Short mmCIF file of C-alpha atoms in Angstrom, two decimals:
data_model
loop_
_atom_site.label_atom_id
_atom_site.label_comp_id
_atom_site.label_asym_id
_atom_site.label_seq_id
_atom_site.Cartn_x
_atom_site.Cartn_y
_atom_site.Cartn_z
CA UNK A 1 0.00 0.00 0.00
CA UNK A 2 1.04 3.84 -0.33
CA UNK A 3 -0.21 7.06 1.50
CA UNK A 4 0.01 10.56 0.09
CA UNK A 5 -2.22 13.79 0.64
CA UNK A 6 -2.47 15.22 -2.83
CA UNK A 7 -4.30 18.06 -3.90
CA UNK A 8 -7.37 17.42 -5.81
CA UNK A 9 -7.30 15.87 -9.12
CA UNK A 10 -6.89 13.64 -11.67
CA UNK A 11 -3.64 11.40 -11.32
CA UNK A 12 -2.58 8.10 -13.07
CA UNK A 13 -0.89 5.10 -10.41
CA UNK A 14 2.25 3.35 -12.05
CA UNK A 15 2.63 0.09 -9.84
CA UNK A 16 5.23 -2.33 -10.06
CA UNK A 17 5.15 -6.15 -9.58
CA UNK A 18 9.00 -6.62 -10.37
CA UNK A 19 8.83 -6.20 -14.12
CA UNK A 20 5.26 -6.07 -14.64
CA UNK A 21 3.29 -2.91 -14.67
CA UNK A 22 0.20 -1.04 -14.41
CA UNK A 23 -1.05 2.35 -14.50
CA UNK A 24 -4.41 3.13 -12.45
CA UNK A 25 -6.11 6.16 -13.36
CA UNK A 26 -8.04 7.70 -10.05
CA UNK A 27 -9.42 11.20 -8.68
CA UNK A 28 -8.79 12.77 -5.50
CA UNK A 29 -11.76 14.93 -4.34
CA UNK A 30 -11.53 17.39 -1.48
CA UNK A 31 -12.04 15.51 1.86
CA UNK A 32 -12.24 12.06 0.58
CA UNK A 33 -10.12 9.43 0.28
CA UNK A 34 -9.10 8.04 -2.77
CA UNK A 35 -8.50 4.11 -3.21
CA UNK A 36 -7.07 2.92 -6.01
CA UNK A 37 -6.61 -0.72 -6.83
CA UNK A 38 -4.53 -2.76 -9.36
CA UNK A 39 -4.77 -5.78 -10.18
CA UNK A 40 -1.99 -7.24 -12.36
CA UNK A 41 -2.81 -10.37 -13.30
CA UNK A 42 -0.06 -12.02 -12.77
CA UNK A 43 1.87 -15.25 -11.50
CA UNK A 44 5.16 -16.43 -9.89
CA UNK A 45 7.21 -18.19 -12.17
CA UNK A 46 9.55 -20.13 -11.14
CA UNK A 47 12.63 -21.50 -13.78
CA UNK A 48 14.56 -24.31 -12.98
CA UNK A 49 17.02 -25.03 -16.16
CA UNK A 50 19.01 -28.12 -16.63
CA UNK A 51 20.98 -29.48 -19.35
CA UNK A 52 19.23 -32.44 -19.76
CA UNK A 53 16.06 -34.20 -17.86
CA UNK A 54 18.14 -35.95 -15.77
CA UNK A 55 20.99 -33.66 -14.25
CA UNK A 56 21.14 -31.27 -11.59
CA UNK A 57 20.27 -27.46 -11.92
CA UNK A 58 22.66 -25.49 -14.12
CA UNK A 59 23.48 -22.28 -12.64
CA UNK A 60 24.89 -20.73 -15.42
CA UNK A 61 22.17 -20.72 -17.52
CA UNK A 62 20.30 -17.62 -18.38
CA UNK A 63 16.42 -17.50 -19.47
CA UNK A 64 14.79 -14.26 -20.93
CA UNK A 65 11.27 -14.20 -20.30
CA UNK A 66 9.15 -12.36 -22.37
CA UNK A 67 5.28 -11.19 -23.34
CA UNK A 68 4.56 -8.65 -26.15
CA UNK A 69 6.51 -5.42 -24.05
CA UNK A 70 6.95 -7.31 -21.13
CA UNK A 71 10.36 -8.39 -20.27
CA UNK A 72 12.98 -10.28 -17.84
CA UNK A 73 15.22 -12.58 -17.02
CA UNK A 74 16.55 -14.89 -14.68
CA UNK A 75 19.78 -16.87 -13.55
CA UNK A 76 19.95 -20.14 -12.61
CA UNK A 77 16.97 -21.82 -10.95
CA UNK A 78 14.83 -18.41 -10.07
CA UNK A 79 12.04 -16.80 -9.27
CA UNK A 80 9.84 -14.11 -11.85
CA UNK A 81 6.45 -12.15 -11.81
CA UNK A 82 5.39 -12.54 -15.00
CA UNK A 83 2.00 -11.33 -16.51
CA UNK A 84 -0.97 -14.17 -17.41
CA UNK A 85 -0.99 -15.43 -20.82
CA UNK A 86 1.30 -17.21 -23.27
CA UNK A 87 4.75 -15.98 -22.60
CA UNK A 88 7.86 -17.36 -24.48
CA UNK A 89 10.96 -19.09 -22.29
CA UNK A 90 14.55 -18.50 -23.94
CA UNK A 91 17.03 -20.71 -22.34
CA UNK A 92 20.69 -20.47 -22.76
CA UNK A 93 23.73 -21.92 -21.94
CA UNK A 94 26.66 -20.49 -23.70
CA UNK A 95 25.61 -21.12 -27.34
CA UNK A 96 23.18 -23.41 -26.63
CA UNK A 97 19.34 -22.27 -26.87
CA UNK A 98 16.29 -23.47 -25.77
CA UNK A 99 12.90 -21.90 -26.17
CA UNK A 100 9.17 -22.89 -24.72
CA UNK A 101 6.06 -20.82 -24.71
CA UNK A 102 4.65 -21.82 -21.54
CA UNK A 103 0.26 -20.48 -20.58
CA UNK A 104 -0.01 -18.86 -17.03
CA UNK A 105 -2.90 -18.32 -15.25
CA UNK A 106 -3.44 -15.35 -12.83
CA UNK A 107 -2.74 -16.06 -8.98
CA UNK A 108 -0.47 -19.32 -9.79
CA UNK A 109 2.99 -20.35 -7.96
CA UNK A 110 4.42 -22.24 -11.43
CA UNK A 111 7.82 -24.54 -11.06
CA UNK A 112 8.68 -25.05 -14.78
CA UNK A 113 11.91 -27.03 -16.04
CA UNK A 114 13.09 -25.76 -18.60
CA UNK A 115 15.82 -27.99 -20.72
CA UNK A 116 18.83 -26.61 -22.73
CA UNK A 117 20.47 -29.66 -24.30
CA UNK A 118 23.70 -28.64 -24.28
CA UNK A 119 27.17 -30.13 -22.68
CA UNK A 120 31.05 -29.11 -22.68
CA UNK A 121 33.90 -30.05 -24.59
CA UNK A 122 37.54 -29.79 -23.71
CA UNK A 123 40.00 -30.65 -26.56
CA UNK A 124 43.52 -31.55 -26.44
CA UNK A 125 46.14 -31.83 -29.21
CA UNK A 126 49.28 -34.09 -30.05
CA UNK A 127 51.66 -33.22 -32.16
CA UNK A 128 51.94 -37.10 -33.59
CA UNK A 129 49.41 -39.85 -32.34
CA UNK A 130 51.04 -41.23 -29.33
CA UNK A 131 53.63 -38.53 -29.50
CA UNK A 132 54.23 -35.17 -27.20
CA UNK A 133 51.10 -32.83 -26.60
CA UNK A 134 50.69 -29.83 -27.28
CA UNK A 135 51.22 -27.05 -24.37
CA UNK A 136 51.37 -23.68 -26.35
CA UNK A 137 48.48 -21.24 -25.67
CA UNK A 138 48.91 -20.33 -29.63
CA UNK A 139 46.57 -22.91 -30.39
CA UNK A 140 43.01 -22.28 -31.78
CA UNK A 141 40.16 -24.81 -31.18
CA UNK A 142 36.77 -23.99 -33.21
CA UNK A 143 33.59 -25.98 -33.09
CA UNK A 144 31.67 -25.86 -35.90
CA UNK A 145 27.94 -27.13 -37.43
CA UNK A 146 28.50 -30.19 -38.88
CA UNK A 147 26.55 -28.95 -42.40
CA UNK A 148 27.93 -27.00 -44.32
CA UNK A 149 26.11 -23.81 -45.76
CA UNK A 150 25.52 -23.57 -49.61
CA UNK A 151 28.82 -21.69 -50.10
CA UNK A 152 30.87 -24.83 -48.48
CA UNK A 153 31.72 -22.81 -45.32
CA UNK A 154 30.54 -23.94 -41.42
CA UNK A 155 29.19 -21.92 -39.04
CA UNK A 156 31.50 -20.81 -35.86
CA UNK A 157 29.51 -22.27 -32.68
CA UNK A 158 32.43 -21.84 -30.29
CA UNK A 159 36.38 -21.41 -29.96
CA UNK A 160 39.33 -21.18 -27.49
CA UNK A 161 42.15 -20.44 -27.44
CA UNK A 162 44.99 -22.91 -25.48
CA UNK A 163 44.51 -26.97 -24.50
CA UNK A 164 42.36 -28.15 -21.69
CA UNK A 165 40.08 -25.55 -21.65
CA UNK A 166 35.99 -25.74 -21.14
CA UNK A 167 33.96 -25.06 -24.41
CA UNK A 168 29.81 -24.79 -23.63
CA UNK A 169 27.79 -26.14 -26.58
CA UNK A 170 24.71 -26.93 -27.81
CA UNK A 171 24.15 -31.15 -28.05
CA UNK A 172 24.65 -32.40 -31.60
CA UNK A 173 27.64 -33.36 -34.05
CA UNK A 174 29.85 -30.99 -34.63
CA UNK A 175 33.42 -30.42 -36.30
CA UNK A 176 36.63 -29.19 -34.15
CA UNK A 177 39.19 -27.19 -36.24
CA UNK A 178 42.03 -26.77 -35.19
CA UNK A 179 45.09 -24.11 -35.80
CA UNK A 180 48.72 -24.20 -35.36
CA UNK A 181 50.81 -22.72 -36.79
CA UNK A 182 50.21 -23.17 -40.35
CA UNK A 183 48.86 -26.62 -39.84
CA UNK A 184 45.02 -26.91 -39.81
CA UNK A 185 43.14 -30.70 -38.61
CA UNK A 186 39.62 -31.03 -39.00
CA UNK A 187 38.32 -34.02 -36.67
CA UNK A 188 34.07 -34.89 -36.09
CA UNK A 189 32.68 -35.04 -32.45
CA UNK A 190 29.49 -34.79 -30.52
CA UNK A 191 28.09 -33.46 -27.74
CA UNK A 192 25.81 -35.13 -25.21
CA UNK A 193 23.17 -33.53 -23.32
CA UNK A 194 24.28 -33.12 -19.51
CA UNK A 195 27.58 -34.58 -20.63
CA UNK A 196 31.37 -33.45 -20.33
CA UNK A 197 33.05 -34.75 -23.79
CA UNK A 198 37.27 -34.75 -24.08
CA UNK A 199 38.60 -35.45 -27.42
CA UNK A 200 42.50 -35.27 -28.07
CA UNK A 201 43.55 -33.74 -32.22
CA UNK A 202 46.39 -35.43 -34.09
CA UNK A 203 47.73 -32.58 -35.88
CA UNK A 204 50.50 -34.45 -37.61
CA UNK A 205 52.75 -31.82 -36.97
CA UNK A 206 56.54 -30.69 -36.60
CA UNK A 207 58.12 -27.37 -35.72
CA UNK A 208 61.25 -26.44 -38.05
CA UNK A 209 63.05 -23.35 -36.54
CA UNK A 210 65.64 -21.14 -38.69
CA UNK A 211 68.29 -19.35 -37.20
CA UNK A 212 70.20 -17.00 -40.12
CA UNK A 213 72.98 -14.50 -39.25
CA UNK A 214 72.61 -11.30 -40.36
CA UNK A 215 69.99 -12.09 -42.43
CA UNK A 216 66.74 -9.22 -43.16
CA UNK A 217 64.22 -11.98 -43.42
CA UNK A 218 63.90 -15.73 -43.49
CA UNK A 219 60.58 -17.09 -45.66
CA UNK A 220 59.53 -20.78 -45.73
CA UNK A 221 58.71 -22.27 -48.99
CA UNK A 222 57.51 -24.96 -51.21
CA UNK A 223 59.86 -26.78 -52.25
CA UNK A 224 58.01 -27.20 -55.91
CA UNK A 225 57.27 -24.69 -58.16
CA UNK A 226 54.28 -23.98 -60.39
CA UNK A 227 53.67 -23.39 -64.27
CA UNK A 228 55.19 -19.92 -63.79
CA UNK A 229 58.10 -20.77 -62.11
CA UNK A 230 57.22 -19.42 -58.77
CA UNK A 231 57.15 -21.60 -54.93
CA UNK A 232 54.59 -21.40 -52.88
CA UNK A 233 55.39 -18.81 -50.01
CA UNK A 234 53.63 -20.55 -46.39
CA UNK A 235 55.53 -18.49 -43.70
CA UNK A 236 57.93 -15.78 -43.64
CA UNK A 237 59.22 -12.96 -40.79
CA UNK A 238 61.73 -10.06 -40.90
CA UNK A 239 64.45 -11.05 -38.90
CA UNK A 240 67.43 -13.42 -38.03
CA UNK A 241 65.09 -16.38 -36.66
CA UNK A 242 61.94 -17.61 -37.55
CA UNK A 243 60.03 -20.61 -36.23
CA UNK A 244 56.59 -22.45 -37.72
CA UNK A 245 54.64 -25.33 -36.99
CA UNK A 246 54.64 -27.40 -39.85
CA UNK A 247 53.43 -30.91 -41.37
CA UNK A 248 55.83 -33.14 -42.12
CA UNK A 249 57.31 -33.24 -45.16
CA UNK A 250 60.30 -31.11 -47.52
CA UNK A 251 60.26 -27.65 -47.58
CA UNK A 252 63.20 -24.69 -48.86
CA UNK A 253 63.78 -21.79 -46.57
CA UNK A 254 65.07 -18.78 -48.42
CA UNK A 255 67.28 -16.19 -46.45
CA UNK A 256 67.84 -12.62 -48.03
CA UNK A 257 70.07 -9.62 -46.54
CA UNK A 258 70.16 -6.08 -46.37
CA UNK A 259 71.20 -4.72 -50.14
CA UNK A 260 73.87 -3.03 -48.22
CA UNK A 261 75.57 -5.31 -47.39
CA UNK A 262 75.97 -6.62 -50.68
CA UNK A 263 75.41 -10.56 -50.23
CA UNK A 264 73.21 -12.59 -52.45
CA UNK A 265 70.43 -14.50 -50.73
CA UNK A 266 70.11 -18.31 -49.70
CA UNK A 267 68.14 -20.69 -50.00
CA UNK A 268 68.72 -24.15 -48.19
CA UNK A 269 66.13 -26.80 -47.95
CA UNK A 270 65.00 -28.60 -44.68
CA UNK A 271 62.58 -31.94 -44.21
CA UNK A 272 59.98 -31.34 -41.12
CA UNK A 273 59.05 -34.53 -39.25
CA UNK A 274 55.92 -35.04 -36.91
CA UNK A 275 56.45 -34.46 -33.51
CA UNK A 276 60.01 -33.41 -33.90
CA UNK A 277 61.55 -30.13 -33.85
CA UNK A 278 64.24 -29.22 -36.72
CA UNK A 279 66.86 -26.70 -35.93
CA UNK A 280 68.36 -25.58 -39.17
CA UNK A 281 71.12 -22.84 -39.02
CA UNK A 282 72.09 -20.93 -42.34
CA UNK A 283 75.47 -20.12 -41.99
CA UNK A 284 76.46 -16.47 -43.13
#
């Protein structure tokens, strides 16, 4: 309830039910009192999301509840006014979405569970299969749809950066790319409602690192050339070292110098194996 003395008048009440509102016009006449009511037919709504049917609450999940202009949300397993009628439940979890249109009556306490398939993925890589893992935080991880749109490209659900770490996603199949370097592994996985998934990329890989005395800059090449004569360039840097992750196989690494100094560049060639690191020095 609420108490003023106001002059007399016409006025309009704005009341507030956490999110839902409504305005009351009333008249205050001299020596009376005035006494408004509002009704706002409404109920309490409570949300309880979870991943799947079975598993416990998820409290990081966020649901957006809304009604023509009517609006809120919630976190976690929580508690709403929301106003009677057929309002629509959006449910996420990280990328993963979930969305109900649930009928509420006017006076009711509602529970409603509200499920957002959706699980987490942590993803490893080796440079060889049975070989060293990767440690570096310079590695990408991507999850993308399994389809492909009608260009041939996938759609980016989620991506970290660095080994071991949580990914949220929808359930489904899904792709993993993965970056290092210059080498890119494609591998198919899939998610589990209200499960934790770990799957561990091969990326077939090798480092080869260049160290070149006064060399300006050091570029890694193909070792073939095409119809016009030219290699392939795949990694370069200004500089007297240069490093790349690679997969295995021959490559030529082409050193050039200052013009200044008057020498003619280099070019040496150097064989990357999987989970090995080649040093190659180019000697001035």
């Amino acid at each position: 309830t609420f108490e003023a003395k106001l002059p007399a008048g016409r006025y309009v009440g704005v009341a507030a039910l956490g999110n839902v509102t409504r305005e009351i016009p009333f008249e205050v006449k001299d020596g009376s009192v005035a006494r408004p009511k509002v009704n706002f037919d409404a109920a309490e709504l409570t949300v309880v999301p979870k991943r799947s049917p079975d598993s416990d609450v998820e409290t990081q999940a966020k649901t957006e509840i809304t009604k023509g202009d009517f609006k809120d949300s919630v976190y976690g397993q929580n508690t709403a006014f929301v106003p009677a009628g057929e309002v629509l439940l959006t449910g996420s979890i990280g990328p993963a979405r979930a969305q109900e249109t649930l009928a509420i009556k006017a006076g009711e306490k509602i529970s409603h569970e509200l499920v957002i398939p959706s699980g987490v993925v942590v993803a490893k890589a080796v440079y060889a299969q049975d070989g060293k893992a990767v440690e570096t935080d310079d590695i990408r991880f991507e999850a993308l749809s399994a389809k492909e749109t009608l260009d041939g490209t996938r759609q980016t659900i989620n991506g970290v950066y660095g080994t071991g770490k949580i990914m949220e996603m929808p359930a489904g199949d899904f792709v993993m790319r993965t970056r290092l370097g210059k080498v890119m592994v494609e591998q198919p996985f899939t998610v589990t409602a209200g499960k934790r998934s770990e799957i561990n990329i091969d990326l077939n890989a090798g480092v080869l690192a260049i160290t070149a005395p006064g060399a300006e800059r050091i570029d890694i090449v193909e070792t073939t050339k095409d119809l016009q004569g030219t290699q392939k360039e795949i990694s370069g840097r200004y500089g007297t070292r240069h490093q790349e992750t690679l997969h295995p196989g021959d490559y030529s690494v082409k050193v050039s110098y200052d013009e200044k100094s008057g020498r003619d560049p280099k070019e040496i060639k150097a064989t990357v194996k999987a989970a090995e690191r080649t040093e190659t020095n180019v000697p001035e």
